[in-house]
XYZ file of C-alpha atoms in Angstrom:
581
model
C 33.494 16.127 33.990
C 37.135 16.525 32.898
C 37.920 19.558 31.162
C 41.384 20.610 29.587
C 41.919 24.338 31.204
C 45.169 25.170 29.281
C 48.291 23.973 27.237
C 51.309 25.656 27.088
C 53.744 25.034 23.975
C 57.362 25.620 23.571
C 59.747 25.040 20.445
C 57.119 23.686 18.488
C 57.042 24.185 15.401
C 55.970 27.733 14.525
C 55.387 28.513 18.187
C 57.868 30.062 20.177
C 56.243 29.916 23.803
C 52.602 30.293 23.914
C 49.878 29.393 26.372
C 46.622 28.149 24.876
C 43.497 29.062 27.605
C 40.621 27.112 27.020
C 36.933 27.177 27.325
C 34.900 24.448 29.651
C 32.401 24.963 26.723
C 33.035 25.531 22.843
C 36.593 26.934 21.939
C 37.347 28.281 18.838
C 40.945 28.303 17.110
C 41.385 30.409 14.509
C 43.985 32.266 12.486
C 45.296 32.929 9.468
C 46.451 30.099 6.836
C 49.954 29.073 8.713
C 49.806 30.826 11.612
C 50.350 27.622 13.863
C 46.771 26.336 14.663
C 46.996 23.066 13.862
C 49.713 23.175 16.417
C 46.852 23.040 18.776
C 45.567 19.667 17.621
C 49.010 18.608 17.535
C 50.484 19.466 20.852
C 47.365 17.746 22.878
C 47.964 14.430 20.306
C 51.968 14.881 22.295
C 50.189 15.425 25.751
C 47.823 12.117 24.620
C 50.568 9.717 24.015
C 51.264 10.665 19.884
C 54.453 10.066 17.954
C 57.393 12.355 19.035
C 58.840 13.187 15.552
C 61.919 15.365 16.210
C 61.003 16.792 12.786
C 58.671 19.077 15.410
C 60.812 20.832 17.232
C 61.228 24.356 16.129
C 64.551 24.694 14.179
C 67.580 26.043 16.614
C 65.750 24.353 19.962
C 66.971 21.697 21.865
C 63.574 20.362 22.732
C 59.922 21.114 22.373
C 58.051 21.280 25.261
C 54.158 20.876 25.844
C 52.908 20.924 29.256
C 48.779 20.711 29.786
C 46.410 21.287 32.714
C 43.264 18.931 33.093
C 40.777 19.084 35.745
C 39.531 15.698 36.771
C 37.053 14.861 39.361
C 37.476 12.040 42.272
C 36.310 8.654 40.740
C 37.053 9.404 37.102
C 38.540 6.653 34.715
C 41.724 8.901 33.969
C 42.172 9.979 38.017
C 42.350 6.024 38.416
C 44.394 5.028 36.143
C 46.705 8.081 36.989
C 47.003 7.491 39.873
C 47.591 3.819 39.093
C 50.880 4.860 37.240
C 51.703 6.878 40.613
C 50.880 10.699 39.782
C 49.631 13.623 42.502
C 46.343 15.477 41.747
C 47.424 19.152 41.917
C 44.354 20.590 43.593
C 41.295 18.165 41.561
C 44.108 18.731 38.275
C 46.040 16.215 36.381
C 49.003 17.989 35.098
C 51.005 15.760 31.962
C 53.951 16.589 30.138
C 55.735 15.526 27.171
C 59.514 16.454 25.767
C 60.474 15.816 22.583
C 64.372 16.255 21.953
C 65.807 17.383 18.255
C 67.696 13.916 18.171
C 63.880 12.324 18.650
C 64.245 11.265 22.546
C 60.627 11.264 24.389
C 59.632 11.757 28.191
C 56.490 11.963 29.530
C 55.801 13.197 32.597
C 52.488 12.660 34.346
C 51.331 14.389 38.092
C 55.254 14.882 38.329
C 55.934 11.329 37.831
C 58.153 10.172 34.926
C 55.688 7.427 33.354
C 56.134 5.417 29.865
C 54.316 7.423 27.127
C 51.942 4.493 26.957
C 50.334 5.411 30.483
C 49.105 8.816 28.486
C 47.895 6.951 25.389
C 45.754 4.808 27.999
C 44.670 8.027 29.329
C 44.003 9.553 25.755
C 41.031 7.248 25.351
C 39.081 8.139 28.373
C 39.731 12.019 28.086
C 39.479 13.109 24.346
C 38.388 12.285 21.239
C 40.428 14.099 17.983
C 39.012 14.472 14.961
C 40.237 15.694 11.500
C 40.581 14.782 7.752
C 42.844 12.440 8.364
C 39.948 10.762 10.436
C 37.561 10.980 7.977
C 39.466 9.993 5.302
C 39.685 6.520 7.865
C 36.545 6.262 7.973
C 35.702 6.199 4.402
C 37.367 2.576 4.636
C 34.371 -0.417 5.016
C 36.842 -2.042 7.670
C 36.797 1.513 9.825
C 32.861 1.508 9.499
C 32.290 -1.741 10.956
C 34.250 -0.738 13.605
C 32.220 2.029 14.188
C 29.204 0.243 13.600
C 30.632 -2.347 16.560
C 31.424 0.464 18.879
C 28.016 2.083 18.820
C 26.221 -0.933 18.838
C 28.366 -1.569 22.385
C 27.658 -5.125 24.313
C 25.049 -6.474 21.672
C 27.804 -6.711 19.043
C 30.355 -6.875 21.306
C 29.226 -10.348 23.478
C 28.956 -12.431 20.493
C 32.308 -10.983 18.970
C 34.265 -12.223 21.854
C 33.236 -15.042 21.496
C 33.131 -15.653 18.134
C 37.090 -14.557 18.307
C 38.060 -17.187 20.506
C 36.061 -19.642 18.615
C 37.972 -18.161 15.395
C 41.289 -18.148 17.028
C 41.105 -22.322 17.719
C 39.541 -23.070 14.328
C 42.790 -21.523 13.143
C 45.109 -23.550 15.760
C 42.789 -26.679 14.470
C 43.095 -26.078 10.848
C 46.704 -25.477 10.904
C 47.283 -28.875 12.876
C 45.519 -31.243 10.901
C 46.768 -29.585 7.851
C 50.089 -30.159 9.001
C 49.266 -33.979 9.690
C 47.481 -34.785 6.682
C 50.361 -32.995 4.229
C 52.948 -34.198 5.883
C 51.605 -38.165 6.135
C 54.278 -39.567 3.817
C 57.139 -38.151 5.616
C 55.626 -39.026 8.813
C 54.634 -42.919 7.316
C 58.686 -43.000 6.568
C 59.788 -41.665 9.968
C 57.725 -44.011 11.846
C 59.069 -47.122 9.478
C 62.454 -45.860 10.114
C 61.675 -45.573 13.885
C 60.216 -49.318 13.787
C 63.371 -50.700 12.138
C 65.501 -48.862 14.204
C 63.945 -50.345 17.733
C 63.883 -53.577 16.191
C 67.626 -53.896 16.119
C 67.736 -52.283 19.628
C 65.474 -55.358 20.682
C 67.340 -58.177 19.402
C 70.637 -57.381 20.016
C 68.563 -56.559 23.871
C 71.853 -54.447 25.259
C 72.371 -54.267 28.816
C 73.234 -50.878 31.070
C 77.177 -50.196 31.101
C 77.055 -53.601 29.154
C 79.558 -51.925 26.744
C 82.331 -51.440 28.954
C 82.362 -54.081 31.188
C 82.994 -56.634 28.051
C 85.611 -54.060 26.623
C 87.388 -54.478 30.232
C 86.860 -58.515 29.829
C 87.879 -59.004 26.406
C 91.409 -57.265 27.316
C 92.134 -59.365 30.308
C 91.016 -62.127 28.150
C 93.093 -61.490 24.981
C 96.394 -61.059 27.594
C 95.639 -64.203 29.873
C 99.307 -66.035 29.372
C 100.849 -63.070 30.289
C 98.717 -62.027 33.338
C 99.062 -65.346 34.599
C 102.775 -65.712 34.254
C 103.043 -62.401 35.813
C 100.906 -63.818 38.918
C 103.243 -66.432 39.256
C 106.538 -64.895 39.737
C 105.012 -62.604 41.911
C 103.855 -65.190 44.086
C 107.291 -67.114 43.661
C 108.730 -63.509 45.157
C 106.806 -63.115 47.786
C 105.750 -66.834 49.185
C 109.032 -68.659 47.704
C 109.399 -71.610 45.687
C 108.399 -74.940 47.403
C 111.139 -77.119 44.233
C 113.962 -74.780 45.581
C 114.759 -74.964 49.736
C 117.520 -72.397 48.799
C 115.344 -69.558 47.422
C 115.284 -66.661 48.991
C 111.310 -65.177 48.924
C 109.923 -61.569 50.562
C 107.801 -63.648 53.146
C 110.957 -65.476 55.059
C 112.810 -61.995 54.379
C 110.146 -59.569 56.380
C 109.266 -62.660 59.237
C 113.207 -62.649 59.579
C 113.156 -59.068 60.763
C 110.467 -59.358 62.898
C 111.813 -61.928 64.773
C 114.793 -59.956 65.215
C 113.090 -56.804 66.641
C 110.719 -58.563 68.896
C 113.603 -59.654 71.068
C 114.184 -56.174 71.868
C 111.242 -54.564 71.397
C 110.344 -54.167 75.378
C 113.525 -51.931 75.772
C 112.364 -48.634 73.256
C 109.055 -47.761 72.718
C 109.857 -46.501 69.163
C 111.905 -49.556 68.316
C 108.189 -51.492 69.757
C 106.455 -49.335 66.868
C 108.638 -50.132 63.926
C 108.201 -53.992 65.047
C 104.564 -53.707 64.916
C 105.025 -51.817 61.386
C 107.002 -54.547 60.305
C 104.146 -57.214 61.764
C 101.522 -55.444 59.540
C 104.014 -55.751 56.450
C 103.898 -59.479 57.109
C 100.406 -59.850 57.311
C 100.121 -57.561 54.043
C 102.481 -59.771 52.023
C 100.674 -63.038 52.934
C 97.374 -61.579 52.043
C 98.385 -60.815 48.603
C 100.816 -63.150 47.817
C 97.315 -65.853 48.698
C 95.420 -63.980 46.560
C 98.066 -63.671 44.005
C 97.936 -68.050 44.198
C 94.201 -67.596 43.931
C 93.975 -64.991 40.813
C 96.384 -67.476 38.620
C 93.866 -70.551 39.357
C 90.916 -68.627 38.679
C 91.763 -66.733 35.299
C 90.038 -68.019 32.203
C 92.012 -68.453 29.134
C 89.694 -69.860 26.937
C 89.530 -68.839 23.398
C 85.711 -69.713 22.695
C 84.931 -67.189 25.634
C 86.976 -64.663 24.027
C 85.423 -65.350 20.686
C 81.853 -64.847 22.336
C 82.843 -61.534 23.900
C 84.161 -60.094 20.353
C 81.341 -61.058 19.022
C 78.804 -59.027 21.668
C 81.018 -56.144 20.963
C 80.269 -56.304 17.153
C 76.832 -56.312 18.076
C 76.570 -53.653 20.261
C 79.494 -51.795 18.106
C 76.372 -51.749 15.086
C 74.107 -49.857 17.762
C 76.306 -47.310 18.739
C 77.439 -46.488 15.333
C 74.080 -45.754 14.395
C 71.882 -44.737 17.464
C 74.739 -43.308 19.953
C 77.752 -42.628 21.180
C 77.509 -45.690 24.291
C 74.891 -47.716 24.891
C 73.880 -45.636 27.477
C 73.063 -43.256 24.547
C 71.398 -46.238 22.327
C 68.829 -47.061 25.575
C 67.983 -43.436 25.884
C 67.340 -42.933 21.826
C 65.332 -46.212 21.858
C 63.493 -44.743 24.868
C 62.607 -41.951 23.148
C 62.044 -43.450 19.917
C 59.378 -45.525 20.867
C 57.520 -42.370 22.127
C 57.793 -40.472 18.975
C 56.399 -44.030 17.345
C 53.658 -43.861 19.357
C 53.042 -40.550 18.911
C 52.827 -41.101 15.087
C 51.178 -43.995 15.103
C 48.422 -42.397 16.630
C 48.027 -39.823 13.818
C 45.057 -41.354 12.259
C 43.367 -41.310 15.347
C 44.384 -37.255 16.066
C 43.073 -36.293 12.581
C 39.783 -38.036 13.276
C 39.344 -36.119 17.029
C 40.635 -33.075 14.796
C 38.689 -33.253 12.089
C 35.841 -33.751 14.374
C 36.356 -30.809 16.312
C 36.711 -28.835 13.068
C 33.240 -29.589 12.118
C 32.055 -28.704 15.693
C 34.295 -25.164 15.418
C 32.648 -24.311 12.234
C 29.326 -25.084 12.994
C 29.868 -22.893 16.040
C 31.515 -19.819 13.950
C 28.316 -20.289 12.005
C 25.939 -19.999 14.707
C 28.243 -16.859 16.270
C 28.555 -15.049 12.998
C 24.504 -15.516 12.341
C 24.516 -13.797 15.929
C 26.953 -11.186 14.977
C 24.815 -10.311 11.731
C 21.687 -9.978 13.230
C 23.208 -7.638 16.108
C 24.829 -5.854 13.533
C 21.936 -4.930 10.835
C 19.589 -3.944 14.239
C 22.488 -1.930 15.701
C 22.765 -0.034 11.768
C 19.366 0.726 11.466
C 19.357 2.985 15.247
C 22.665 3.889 14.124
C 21.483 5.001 10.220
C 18.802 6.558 11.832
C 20.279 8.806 14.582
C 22.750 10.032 12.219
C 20.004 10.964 9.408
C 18.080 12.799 12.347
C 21.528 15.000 13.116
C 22.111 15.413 8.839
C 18.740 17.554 9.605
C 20.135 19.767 11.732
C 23.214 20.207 9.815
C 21.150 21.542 6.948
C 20.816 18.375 5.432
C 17.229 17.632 5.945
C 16.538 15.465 2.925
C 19.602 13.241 3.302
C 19.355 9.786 4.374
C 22.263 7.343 6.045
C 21.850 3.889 5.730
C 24.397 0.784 6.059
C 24.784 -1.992 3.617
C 26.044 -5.098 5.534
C 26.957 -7.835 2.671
C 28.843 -11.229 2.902
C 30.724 -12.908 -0.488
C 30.298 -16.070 -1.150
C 32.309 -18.829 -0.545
C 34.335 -20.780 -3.364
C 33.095 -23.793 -1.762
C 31.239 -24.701 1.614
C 34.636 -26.141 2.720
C 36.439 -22.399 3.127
C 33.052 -20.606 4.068
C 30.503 -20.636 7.382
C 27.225 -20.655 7.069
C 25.185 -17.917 7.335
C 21.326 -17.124 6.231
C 21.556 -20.355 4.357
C 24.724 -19.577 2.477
C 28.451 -20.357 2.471
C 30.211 -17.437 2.804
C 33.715 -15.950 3.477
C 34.681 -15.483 7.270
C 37.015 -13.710 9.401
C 38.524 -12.566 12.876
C 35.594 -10.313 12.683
C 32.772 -12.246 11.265
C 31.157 -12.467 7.897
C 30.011 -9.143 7.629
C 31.135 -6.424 4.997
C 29.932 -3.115 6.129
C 29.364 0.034 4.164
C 27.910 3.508 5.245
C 25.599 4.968 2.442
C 24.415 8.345 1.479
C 21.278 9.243 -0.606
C 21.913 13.468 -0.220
C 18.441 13.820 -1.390
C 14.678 12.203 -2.309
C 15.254 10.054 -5.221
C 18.818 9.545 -5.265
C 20.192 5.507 -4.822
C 22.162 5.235 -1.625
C 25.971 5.491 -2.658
C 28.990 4.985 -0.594
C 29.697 8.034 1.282
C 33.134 8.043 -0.422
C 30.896 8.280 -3.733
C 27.817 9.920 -2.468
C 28.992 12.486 -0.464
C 30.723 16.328 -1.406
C 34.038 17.500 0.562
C 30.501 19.555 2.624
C 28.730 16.568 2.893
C 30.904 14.712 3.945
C 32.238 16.944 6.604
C 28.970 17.150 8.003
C 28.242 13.149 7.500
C 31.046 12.925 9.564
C 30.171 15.561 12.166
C 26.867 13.495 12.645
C 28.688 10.087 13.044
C 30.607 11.926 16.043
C 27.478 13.418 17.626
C 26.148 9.846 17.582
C 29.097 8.295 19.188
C 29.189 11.113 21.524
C 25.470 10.164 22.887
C 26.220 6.294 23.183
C 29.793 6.340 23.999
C 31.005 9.840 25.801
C 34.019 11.743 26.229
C 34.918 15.012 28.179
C 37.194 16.431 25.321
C 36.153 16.724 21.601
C 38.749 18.419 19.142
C 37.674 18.800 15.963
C 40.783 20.032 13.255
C 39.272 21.782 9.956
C 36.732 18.879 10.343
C 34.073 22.143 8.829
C 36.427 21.489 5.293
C 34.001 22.391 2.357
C 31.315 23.594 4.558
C 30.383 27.187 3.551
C 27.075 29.673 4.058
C 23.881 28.229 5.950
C 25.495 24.691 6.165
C 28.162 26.232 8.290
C 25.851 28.486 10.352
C 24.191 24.907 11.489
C 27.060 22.919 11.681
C 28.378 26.064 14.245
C 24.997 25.892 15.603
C 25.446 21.907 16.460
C 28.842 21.966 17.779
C 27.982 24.094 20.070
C 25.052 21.926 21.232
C 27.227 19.248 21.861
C 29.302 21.823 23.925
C 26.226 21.773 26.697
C 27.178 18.319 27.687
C 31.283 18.252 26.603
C 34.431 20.177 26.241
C 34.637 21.000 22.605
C 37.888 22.817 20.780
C 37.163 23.262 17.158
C 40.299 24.581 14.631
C 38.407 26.429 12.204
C 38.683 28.762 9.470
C 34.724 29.583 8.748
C 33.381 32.702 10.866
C 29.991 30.896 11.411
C 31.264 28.194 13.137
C 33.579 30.367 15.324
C 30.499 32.879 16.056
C 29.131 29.653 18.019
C 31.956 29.319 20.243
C 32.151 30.452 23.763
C 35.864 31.312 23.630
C 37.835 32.292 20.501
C 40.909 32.138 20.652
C 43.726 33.939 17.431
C 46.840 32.387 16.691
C 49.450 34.999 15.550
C 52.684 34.906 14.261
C 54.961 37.840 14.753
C 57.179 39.772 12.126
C 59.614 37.241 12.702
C 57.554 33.903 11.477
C 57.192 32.986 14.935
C 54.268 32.273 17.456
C 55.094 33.755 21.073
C 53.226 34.051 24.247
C 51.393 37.827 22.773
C 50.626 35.142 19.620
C 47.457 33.512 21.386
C 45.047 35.690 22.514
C 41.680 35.074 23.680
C 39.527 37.676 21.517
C 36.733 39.406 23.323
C 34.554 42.412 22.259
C 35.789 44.415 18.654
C 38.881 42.664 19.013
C 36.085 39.004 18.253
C 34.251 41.096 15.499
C 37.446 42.259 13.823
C 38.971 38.981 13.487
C 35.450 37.375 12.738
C 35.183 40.204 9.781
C 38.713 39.400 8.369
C 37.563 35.472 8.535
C 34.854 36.641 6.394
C 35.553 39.227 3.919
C 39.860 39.052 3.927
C 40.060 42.205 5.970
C 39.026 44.120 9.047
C 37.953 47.206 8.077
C 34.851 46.456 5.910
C 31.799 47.620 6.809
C 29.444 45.380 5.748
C 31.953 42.205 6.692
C 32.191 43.892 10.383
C 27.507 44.178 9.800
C 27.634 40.310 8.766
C 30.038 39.284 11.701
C 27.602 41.245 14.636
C 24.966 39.709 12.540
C 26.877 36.031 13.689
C 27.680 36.727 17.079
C 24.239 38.305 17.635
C 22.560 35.039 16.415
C 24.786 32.950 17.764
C 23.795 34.720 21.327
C 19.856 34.225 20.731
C 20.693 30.231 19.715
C 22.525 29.582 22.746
């Protein structure tokens, strides 16, 4: 079993430096009113992952410190998961530390590995449970109690709750899409008779890939035909000569000319061999064009009509891009993906038919689940009800009786409810169920809410019970319990002393305390002190054994030390406190 050996505290709050040394057992913390003991409860809730609130650290510090020391054994949950994050056992020991700066910075250290402070809240849940009025004051919530209700009742509430979530979670998705499809039908209806019209144009004018600008390249060479061809024809008048005039003088005749002139010489110089052949290629280059020069003139089309018809594409495909895209490349694509999102819409009716089927199907399941969840529930209440009743008696309570009202409100209509025990009723993530814990304190009172039912005592001690419970169906090594005794005075307190430290046989329990008969109980009692100067140092904790237990034990009870019959009543505690355990 894991047990938390010691803490030690610096800057922190009240406390200077002190070490806190703890009992395997029951440890009492007591002190006077703002001495520093719930400093206790909340340096372990900084070792377990709490909030760092720079508010904390004691005024003048740079930092607060808390460093603890718990002993784990091979196997355990925590030494798993510690090790997970990369820590060192220290001799069977997990050691964790936390740092919280006065500017609010946080570091957590864990088996002398840095580790997020997320790593310790995992760890928090498998190594102690901390309880105090701010707990019970959460559980006085119906939402908190059927969470409580769910956790003792373990797998048989649990099972059907998983899957009654997922079930629950698509309903949602399901709901939210067909709602979306059948609100939103006349602005779909108009997007799809845009979309219809739209590819409809696309179709007849039926536009052609690059289409665009190879009939912008046509209709220029078209609308300057006289002058292209004129242009080919004096070239080819240059180059070829002019067959009317014997006399011209053309590029062709010029460039043979000088070839004939350098071939006569051409064996005697190598280089002058080269610029011949250069002057060959020239030849052969100016024929070539000036024949295709002859052949470009006959073959370019001046007619108007075909001019007209080219225009006229343009205007057509002009319409397109004005309205669907930039090119036509852009209109194709946008018709592409038009007719997708057409098709897509056009099957709506179809969607919110498989939808509204699977709706059905979904609630008709949630129904089934939540019947399930129901059942488990009221069986799991009843143990529940019962074990905690059976601890009220042995917290002097012995004619009170717990019991759990589980309810479900009616639906408006069956369309926004499931069905459960033959009714439409109001569902959630968590089912149908409302539950409520009730009190009757004594024969012939009506079971009331506990928040109703129940005195600060009472409900200190309902409370007490609930954690006994939960400690026998769902164990931790480390209970701390913070004034949790509130309101609990005289024989009540002598049993609820007596039944914490019954539950220290088979835990680690730390109790904060201010009543003498529940710190009679403990195995260890520990006094938190401040010194003359409103601090808490390392003389400030002190485990108290002997007269030193009896004097602070007689202050507890009668305000001071030296009275006789307050020192008689606190033997009187120890002594029975002895014989119980």
């Amino acid at each position: 079993m894991s047990v938390l050996e010691e803490m030690r505290i610096r800057s922190l709050g009240v406390i200077d430096d002190a070490v806190v040394e703890l009992s395997p057992g029951f440890t009492a913390v007591t002190g006077e009113t703002g001495a520093g003991k719930t400093m206790v409860v909340t340096s372990l809730g900084l070792l377990l992952g709490g909030r760092a609130d720079p508010a904390l650290v004691r005024v003048g510090a740079k930092a607060a410190v808390v460093e603890g020391r718990i002993t784990v054994s091979d196997g355990d949950a925590a030494a798993l998961r510690a090790e997970e994050a990369g820590a060192e056992l220290d001799d069977g020991a997990l050691l964790i530390s936390r740092t919280v700066s006065a500017e609010g910075r946080s570091r957590a250290h864990l088996g002398g590995r840095s580790v997020p402070v997320g790593v310790l809240t995992e760890l928090a849940d498998e190594l102690v449970a901390v309880h105090g009025q701010t707990d019970q004051q959460g559980l006085l919530k119906p939402a908190r109690q059927r969470g409580a209700l769910d956790r003792y009742a373990g797998d048989g509430v649990e099972v059907p709750h998983a899957k009654y979530a997922a079930a629950y979670r698509r309903l949602r998705a399901v709901a939210a899409e067909l709602d979306e499809l059948t609100t939103r039908a006349r602005e779909r209806a108009q997007e799809a008779d845009l979309l219809r019209f739209g590819l409809n144009e696309v179709a007849a004018v039926e536009p052609l890939p690059g289409e665009d600008t190879e009939l912008a390249a046509e209709a220029e060479r078209l609308g300057h035909a006289e002058a292209l061809a004129s242009a080919a024809a004096l070239a080819h008048t240059a180059l070829a000569g002019n067959p009317e005039d014997p006399e011209s003088v053309d590029a062709t005749t010029v460039v043979a000319a000088a070839g004939q002139a350098l071939d006569g010489v051409r064996a005697h110089d190598p280089a002058l061999a080269a610029l011949a052949d250069r002057v060959g290629e020239i030849s052969i280059l100016l024929a070539d064009v000036s024949g295709e020069l002859a052949g470009y003139a006959d073959q370019l089309d001046a007619d108007p009509l075909r001019l007209a018809a080219v225009e006229e594409r343009r205007a057509a495909l002009t319409t397109l891009t004005r309205k669907y895209g930039e090119d036509i490349a852009a209109v194709l694509a946008w018709a592409q993906e038009g007719a997708g999102r057409l098709t897509e819409l056009e099957g709506d009716d179809e969607r919110i038919g498989e939808l509204t089927a699977e709706r059905d199907a979904l609630r008709s399941e949630l129904s089934a689940l939540g019947q399930a969840l129901t059942d488990a529930r009221t069986e799991a209440a009843a143990r529940f009800a019962e074990a905690v009743t059976e601890e009220l008696a042995s917290l002097a309570m012995p004619h009170a009786r717990v019991s759990f009202a589980i309810r479900q409100t009616e639906a408006a209509d069956e369309a926004s409810g499931i069905d459960i025990g033959g009714r439409s009723v109001v569902y959630g993530p968590s089912g149908a169920d409302e539950v409520e814990l009730l009190l009757a304190p004594h024969p012939g009172a009506q079971p009331r809410p506990i928040a109703k039912g129940a005195s600060g005592g009472e409900l200190s001690r309902v409370m007490l019970a609930v954690e006994v419970v939960f400690a026998g169906s769902d164990p931790v090594p480390t209970y701390l319990f913070d004034e949790v005794d509130a309101g609990v005075g005289g024989k009540a307190a002598v049993e609820v002393g007596r039944r914490l430290a019954k539950l220290a046989r088979s835990a680690q329990v730390v109790v904060v305390t201010h009543l003498p008969q529940v710190a009679a109980f403990a195995d260890r009692q520990l006094l938190v002190e401040k010194t003359v100067d409103g601090s808490v140092t390392r003389s400030g904790v002190t485990v108290l054994e002997g007269e030193d237990r009896v004097k602070e034990l007689s202050r507890m009870l009668a305000g001071q030390e030296d009275s006789e019959t307050a020192r008689a009543h606190a033997e009187e505690l120890l002594a029975t406190a002895r014989k119980d355990g």
